[in-house]
Short mmCIF file of C-alpha atoms in Angstrom, two decimals:
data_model
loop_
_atom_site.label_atom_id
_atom_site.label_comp_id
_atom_site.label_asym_id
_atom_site.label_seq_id
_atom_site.Cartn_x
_atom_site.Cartn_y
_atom_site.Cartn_z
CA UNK A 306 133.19 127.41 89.64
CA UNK A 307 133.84 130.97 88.83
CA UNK A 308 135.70 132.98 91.15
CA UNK A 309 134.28 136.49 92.19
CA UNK A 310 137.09 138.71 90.04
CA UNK A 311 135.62 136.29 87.19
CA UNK A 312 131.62 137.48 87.81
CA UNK A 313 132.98 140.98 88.41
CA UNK A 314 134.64 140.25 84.87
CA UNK A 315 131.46 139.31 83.42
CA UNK A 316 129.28 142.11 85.14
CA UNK A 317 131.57 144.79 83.32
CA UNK A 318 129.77 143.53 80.04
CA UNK A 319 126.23 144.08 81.55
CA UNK A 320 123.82 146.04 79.30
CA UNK A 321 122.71 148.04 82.31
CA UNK A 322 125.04 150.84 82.75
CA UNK A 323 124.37 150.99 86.56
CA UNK A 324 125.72 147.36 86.91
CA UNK A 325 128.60 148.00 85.04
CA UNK A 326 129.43 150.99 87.36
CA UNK A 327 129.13 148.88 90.70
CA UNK A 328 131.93 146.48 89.03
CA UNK A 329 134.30 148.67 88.03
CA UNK A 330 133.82 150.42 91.56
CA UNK A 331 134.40 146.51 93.31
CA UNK A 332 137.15 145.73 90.45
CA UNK A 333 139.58 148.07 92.06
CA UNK A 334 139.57 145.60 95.45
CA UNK A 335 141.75 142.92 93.00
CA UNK A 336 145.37 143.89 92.89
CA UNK A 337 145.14 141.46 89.33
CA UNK A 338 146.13 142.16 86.27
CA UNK A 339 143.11 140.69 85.19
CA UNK A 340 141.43 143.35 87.13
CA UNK A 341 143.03 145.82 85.76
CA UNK A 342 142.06 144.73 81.85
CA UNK A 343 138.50 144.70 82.27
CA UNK A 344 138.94 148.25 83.79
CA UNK A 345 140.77 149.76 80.79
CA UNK A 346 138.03 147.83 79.06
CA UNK A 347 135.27 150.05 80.74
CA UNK A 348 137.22 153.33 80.21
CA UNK A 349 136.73 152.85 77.17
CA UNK A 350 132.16 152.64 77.91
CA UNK A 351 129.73 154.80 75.77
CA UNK A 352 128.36 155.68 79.41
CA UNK A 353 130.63 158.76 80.42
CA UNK A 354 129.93 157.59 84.23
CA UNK A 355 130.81 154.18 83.80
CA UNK A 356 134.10 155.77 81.62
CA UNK A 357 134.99 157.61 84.50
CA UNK A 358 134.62 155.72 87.40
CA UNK A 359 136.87 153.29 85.45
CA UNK A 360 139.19 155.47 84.89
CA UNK A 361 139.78 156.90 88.16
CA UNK A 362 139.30 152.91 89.78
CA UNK A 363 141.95 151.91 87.35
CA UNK A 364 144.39 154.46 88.33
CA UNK A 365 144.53 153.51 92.13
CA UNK A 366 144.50 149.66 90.97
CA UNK A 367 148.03 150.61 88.79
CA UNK A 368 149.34 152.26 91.99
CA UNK A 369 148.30 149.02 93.98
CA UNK A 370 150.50 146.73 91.63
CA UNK A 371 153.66 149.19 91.84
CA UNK A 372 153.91 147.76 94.91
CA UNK A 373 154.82 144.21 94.03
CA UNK A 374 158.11 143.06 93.86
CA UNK A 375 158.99 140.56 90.77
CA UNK A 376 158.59 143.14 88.11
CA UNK A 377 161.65 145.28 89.79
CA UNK A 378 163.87 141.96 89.62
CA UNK A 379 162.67 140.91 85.88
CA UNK A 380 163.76 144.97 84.75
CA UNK A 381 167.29 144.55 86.13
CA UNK A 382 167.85 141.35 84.77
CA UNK A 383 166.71 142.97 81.84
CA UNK A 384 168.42 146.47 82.50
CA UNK A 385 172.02 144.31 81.97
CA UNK A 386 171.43 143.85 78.09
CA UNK A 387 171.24 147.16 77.93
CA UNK A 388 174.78 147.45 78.74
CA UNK A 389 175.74 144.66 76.51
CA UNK A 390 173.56 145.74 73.56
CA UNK A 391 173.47 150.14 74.03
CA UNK A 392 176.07 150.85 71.34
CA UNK A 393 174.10 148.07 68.92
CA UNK A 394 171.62 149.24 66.41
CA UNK A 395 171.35 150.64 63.02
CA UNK A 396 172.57 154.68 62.70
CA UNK A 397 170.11 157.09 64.00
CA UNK A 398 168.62 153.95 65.85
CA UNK A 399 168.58 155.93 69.43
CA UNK A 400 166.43 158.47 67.84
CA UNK A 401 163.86 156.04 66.81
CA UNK A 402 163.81 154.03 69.97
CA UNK A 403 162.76 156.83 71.39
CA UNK A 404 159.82 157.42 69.57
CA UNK A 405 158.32 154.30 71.29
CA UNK A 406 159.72 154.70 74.32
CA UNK A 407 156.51 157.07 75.51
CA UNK A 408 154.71 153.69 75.13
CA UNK A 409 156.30 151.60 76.73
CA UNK A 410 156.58 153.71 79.69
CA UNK A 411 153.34 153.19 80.39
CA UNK A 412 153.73 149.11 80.31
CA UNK A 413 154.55 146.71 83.21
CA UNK A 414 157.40 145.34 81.23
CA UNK A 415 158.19 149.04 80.62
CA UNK A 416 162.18 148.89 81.70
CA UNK A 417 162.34 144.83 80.26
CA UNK A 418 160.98 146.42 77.05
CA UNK A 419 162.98 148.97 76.21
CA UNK A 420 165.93 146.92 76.77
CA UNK A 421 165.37 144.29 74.56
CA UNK A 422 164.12 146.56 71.92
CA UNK A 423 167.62 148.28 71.82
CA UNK A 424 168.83 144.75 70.30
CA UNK A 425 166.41 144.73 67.49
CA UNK A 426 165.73 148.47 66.46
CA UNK A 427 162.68 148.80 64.20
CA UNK A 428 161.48 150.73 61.82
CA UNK A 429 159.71 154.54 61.97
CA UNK A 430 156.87 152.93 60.45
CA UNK A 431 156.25 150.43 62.74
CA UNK A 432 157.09 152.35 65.53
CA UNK A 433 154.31 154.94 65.01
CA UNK A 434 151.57 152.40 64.32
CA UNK A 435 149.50 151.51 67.55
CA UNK A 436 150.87 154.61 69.33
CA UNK A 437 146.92 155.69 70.71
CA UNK A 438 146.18 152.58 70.98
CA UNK A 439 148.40 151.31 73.17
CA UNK A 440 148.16 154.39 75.17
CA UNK A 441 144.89 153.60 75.98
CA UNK A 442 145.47 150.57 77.58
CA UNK A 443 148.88 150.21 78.76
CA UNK A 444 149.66 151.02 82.47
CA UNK A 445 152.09 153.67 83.83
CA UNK A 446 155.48 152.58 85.75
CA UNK A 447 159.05 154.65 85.34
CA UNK A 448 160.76 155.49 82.65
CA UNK A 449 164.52 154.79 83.24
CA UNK A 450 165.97 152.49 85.86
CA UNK A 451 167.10 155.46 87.67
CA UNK A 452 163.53 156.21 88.50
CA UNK A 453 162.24 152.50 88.89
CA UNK A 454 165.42 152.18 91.93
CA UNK A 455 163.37 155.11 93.53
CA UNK A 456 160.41 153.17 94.26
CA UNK A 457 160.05 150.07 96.06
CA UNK A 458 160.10 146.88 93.97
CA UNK A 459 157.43 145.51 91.99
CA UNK A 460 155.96 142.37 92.02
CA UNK A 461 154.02 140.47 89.45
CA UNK A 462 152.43 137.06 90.49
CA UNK A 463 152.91 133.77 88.95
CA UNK A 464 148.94 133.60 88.66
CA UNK A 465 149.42 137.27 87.05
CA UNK A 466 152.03 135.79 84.60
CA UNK A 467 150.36 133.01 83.79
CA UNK A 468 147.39 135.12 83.26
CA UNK A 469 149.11 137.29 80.62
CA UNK A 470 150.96 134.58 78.70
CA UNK A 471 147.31 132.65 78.62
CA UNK A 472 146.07 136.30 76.99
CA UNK A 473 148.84 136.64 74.28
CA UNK A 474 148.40 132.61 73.97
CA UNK A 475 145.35 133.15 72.82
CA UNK A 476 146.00 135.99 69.70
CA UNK A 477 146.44 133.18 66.74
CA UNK A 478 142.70 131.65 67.92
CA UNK A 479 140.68 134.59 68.47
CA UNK A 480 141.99 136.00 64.88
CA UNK A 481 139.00 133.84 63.81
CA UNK A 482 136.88 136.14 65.58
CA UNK A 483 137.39 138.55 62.52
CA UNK A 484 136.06 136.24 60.07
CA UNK A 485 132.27 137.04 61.97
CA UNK A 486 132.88 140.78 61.48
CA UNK A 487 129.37 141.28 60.70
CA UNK A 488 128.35 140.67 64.09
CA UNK A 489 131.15 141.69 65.63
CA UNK A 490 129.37 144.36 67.90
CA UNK A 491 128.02 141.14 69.78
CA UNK A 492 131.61 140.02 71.21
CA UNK A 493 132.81 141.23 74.50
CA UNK A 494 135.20 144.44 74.30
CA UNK A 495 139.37 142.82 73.87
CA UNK A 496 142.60 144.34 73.49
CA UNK A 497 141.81 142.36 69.92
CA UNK A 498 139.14 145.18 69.78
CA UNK A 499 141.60 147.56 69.76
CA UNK A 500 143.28 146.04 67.04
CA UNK A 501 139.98 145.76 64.82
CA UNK A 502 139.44 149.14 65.19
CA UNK A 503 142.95 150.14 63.99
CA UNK A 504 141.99 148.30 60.88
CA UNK A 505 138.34 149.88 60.79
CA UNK A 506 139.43 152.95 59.90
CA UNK A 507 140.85 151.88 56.98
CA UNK A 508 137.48 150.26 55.59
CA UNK A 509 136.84 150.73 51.89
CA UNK A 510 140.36 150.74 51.39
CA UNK A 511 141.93 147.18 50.56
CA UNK A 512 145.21 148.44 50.52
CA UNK A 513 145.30 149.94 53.47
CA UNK A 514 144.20 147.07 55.51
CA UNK A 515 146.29 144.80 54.21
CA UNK A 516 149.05 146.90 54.96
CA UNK A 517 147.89 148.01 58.40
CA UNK A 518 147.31 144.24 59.49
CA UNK A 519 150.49 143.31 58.63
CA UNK A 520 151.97 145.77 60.63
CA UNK A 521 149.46 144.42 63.66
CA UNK A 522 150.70 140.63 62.94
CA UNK A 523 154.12 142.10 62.99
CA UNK A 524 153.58 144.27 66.04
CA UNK A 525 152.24 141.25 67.98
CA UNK A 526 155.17 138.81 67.29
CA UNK A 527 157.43 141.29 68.43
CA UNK A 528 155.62 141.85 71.89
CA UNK A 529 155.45 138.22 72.36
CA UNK A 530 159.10 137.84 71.58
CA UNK A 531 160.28 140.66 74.21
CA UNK A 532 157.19 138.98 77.00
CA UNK A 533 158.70 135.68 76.45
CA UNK A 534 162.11 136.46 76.61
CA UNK A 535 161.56 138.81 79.89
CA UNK A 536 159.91 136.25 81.50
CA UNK A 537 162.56 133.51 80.36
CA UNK A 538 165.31 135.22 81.32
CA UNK A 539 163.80 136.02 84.79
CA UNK A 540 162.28 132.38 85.83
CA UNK A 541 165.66 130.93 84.59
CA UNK A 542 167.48 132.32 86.32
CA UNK A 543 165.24 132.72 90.10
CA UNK A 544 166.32 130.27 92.40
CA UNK A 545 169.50 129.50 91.06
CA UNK A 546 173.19 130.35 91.66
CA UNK A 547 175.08 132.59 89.18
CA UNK A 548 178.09 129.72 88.22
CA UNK A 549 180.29 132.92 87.77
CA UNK A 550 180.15 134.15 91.72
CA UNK A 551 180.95 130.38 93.11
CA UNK A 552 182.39 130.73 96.67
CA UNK A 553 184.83 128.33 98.21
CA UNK A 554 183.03 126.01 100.88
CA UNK A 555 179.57 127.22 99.01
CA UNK A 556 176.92 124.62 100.11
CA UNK A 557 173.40 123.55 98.38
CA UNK A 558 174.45 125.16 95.01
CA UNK A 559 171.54 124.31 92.23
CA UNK A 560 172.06 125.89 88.85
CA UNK A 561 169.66 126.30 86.05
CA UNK A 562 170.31 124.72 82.59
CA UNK A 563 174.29 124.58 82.03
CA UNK A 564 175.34 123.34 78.03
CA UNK A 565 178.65 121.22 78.71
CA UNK A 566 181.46 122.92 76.30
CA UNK A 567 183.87 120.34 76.85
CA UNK A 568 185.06 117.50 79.21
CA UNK A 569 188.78 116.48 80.59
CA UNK A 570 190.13 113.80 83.08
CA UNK A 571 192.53 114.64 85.30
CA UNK A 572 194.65 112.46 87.77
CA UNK A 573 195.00 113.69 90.95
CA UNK A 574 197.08 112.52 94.05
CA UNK A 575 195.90 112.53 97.32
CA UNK A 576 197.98 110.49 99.84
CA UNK A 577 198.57 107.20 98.58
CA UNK A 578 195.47 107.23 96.47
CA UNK A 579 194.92 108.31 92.90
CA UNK A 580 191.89 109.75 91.95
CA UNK A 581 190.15 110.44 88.30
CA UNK A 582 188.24 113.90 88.47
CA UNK A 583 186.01 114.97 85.14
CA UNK A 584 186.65 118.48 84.89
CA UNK A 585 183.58 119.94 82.94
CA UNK A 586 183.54 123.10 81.46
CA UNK A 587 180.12 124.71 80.97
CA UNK A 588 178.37 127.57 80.28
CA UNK A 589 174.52 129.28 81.20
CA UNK A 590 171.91 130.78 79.22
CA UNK A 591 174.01 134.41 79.71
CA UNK A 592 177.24 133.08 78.36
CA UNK A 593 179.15 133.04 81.58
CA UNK A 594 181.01 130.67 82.20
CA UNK A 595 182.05 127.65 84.95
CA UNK A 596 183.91 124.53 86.20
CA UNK A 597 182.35 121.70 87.56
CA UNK A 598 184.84 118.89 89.44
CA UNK A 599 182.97 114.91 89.62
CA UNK A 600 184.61 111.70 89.47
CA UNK A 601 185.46 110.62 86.62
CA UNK A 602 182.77 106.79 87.09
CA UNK A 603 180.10 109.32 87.16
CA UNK A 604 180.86 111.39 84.22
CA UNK A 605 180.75 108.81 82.04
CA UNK A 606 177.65 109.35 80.10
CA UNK A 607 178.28 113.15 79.66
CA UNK A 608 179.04 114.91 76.56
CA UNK A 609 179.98 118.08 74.81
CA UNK A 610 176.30 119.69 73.82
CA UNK A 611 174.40 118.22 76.73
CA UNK A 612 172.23 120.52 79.02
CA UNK A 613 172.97 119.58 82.39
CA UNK A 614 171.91 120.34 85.98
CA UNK A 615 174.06 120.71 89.26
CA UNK A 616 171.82 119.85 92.79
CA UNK A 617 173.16 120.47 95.72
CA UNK A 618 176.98 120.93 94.63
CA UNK A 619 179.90 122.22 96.78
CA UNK A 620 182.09 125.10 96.19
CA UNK A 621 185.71 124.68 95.92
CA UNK A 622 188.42 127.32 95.71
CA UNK A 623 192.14 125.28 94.85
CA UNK A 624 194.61 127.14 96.95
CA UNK A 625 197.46 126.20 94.33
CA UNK A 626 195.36 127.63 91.56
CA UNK A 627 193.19 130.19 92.24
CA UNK A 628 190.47 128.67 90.80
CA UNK A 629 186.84 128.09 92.24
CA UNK A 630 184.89 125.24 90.96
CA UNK A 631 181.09 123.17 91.55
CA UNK A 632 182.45 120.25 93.00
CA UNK A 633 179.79 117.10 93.07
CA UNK A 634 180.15 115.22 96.12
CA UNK A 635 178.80 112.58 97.52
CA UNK A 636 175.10 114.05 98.23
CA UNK A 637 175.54 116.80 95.22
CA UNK A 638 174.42 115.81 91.60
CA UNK A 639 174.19 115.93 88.02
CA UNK A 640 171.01 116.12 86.32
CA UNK A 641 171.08 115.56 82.41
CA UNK A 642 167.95 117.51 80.73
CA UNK A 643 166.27 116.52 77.85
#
């Protein structure tokens, strides 16, 4: 059963220009990203009306999402490579990150973008190709950090994530639209549009084409790359603790995916007892570091290389050393990951 942002979706392709205006008005109700697509869809309409209303309905909707929260927390997980990775990049490399910067000032994943992009710093060429395009139909948020800490923190949805990873998903299948571009005029309006019209212009000219479409493929796998790795790096690391900022007597600590570096017994007294604790050095997905304390009967099976889990581990700072480790007791565990 279709939900009412999906009719609304499906009125926006009505023939009758009056119809089309009444959803885009109702559109603008659905803080959705989803929403907000079919709206830069009808900005786009041969009616100047329709064009309009869109525009101005799409606007407010933009300044609707701004509000949410999750996108502030993905752009300063995102905002630390840029620390790591600002003095990277070819000479002159600044200059042309810039160029593209305008762009992506204008996406969601502006701030998460630009980061990212300072690691692998492209070309002039394919920096200038899609600029009007993606103006078109890329959303405004800040431009630097320093503005985005002005505003209160963004939010973006699971549904809305899912809903633009199930979009991207999608690019390699509806290539095959192309291959029907004789009738293309009957398929509804895309951001795959947008790309066929980048290649349009070029008609007549083989080389051309072939050249600008490889710059499209190549444009696309670069966007997925810096979507995927914004939204890895963000879900990773929500709802767990950072192993580096372990606090003695810590309770309930769950981690993400930890890769076991290496593995040492070590005898410890404790009254009349003696006592085999693993000590198991691991590391995150960001490269930082940690100890984790278990007996030794329940280490057994572990290895260097093997992704690992902590649930519900204990914090423990060693007066005699300093140091502050993930100790598993009784109730705590290891989870090994596939």
């Amino acid at each position: 059963m279709p939900s009412e942002l999906d009719k609304l979706i499906s009125l926006s392709f009505d023939e009758d220009p009056e119809v089309r205006k009444r959803a885009a008005k109702e559109l603008g109700k659905y803080p959705d990203i989803g929403a907000l697509l079919a709206l830069l869809e009808l900005s786009r309409d041969k009616d100047p009306e329709v064009a309009r209303i869109a525009r101005e309905t799409a606007d407010q909707l933009k300044e609707t999402l701004k509000n949410q929260e999750e996108m502030q927390e993905i752009s300063s997980i995102i905002a630390q490579l840029q620390q790591k990775n600002v003095q990277e990049g070819e000479e002159g490399g600044e200059e042309e990150i810039k160029v593209l910067e305008d762009v992506l000032e204008k996406s969601q994943l502006a701030e998460e973008k630009k980061q990212i992009i300072k690691e692998k710093v492209q070309t002039k060429e394919e920096r200038h190709s899609f600029i009007d395009m993606l103006k078109n139909i890329l959303p405004t948020t800040p431009s630097t950090p320093a503005e985005a800490a002005t505003q209160e923190k963004e939010e973006l949805s699971d549904e809305d994530t899912n809903l633009i990873l199930k979009e991207l998903e999608q690019l390699e299948k509806e290539y095959k639209i192309y291959e029907k571009a004789m009738v293309f005029n009957d398929i509804k309006p895309t951001f795959l549009r947008l790309l066929y019209d980048a290649l349009y212009i070029h008609r007549g000219n083989e080389k051309a084409v072939e050249k600008e479409f490889k710059l499209i493929k190549k444009f696309v796998d670069k966007e997925l790359d810096l979507l995927y790795e914004a939204f890895k790096r963000y879900h990773l690391k929500k709802g767990v603790v950072d192993i580096s900022k372990i606090k003695d007597k810590m309770r309930g600590i769950d981690t993400g995916d930890l890769i076991i570096k290496r593995i040492e017994v070590k005898e410890i007294k404790h009254g009349r007892k003696k006592l085999k604790l693993a000590m198991i050095y691991v590391e995150d997905f960001e490269g930082k570091e940690g100890v984790i304390y278990v007996d030794s009967e329940r280490a057994k099976f572990l290895t260097p290389g093997m992704k690992i889990k902590v649930k519900n581990g204990i914090g423990k700072t060693f007066k005699s050393t300093g140091e502050t480790v993930i100790y598993i007791g009784k109730i705590s565990s290891i989870v090994m990951e596939a």
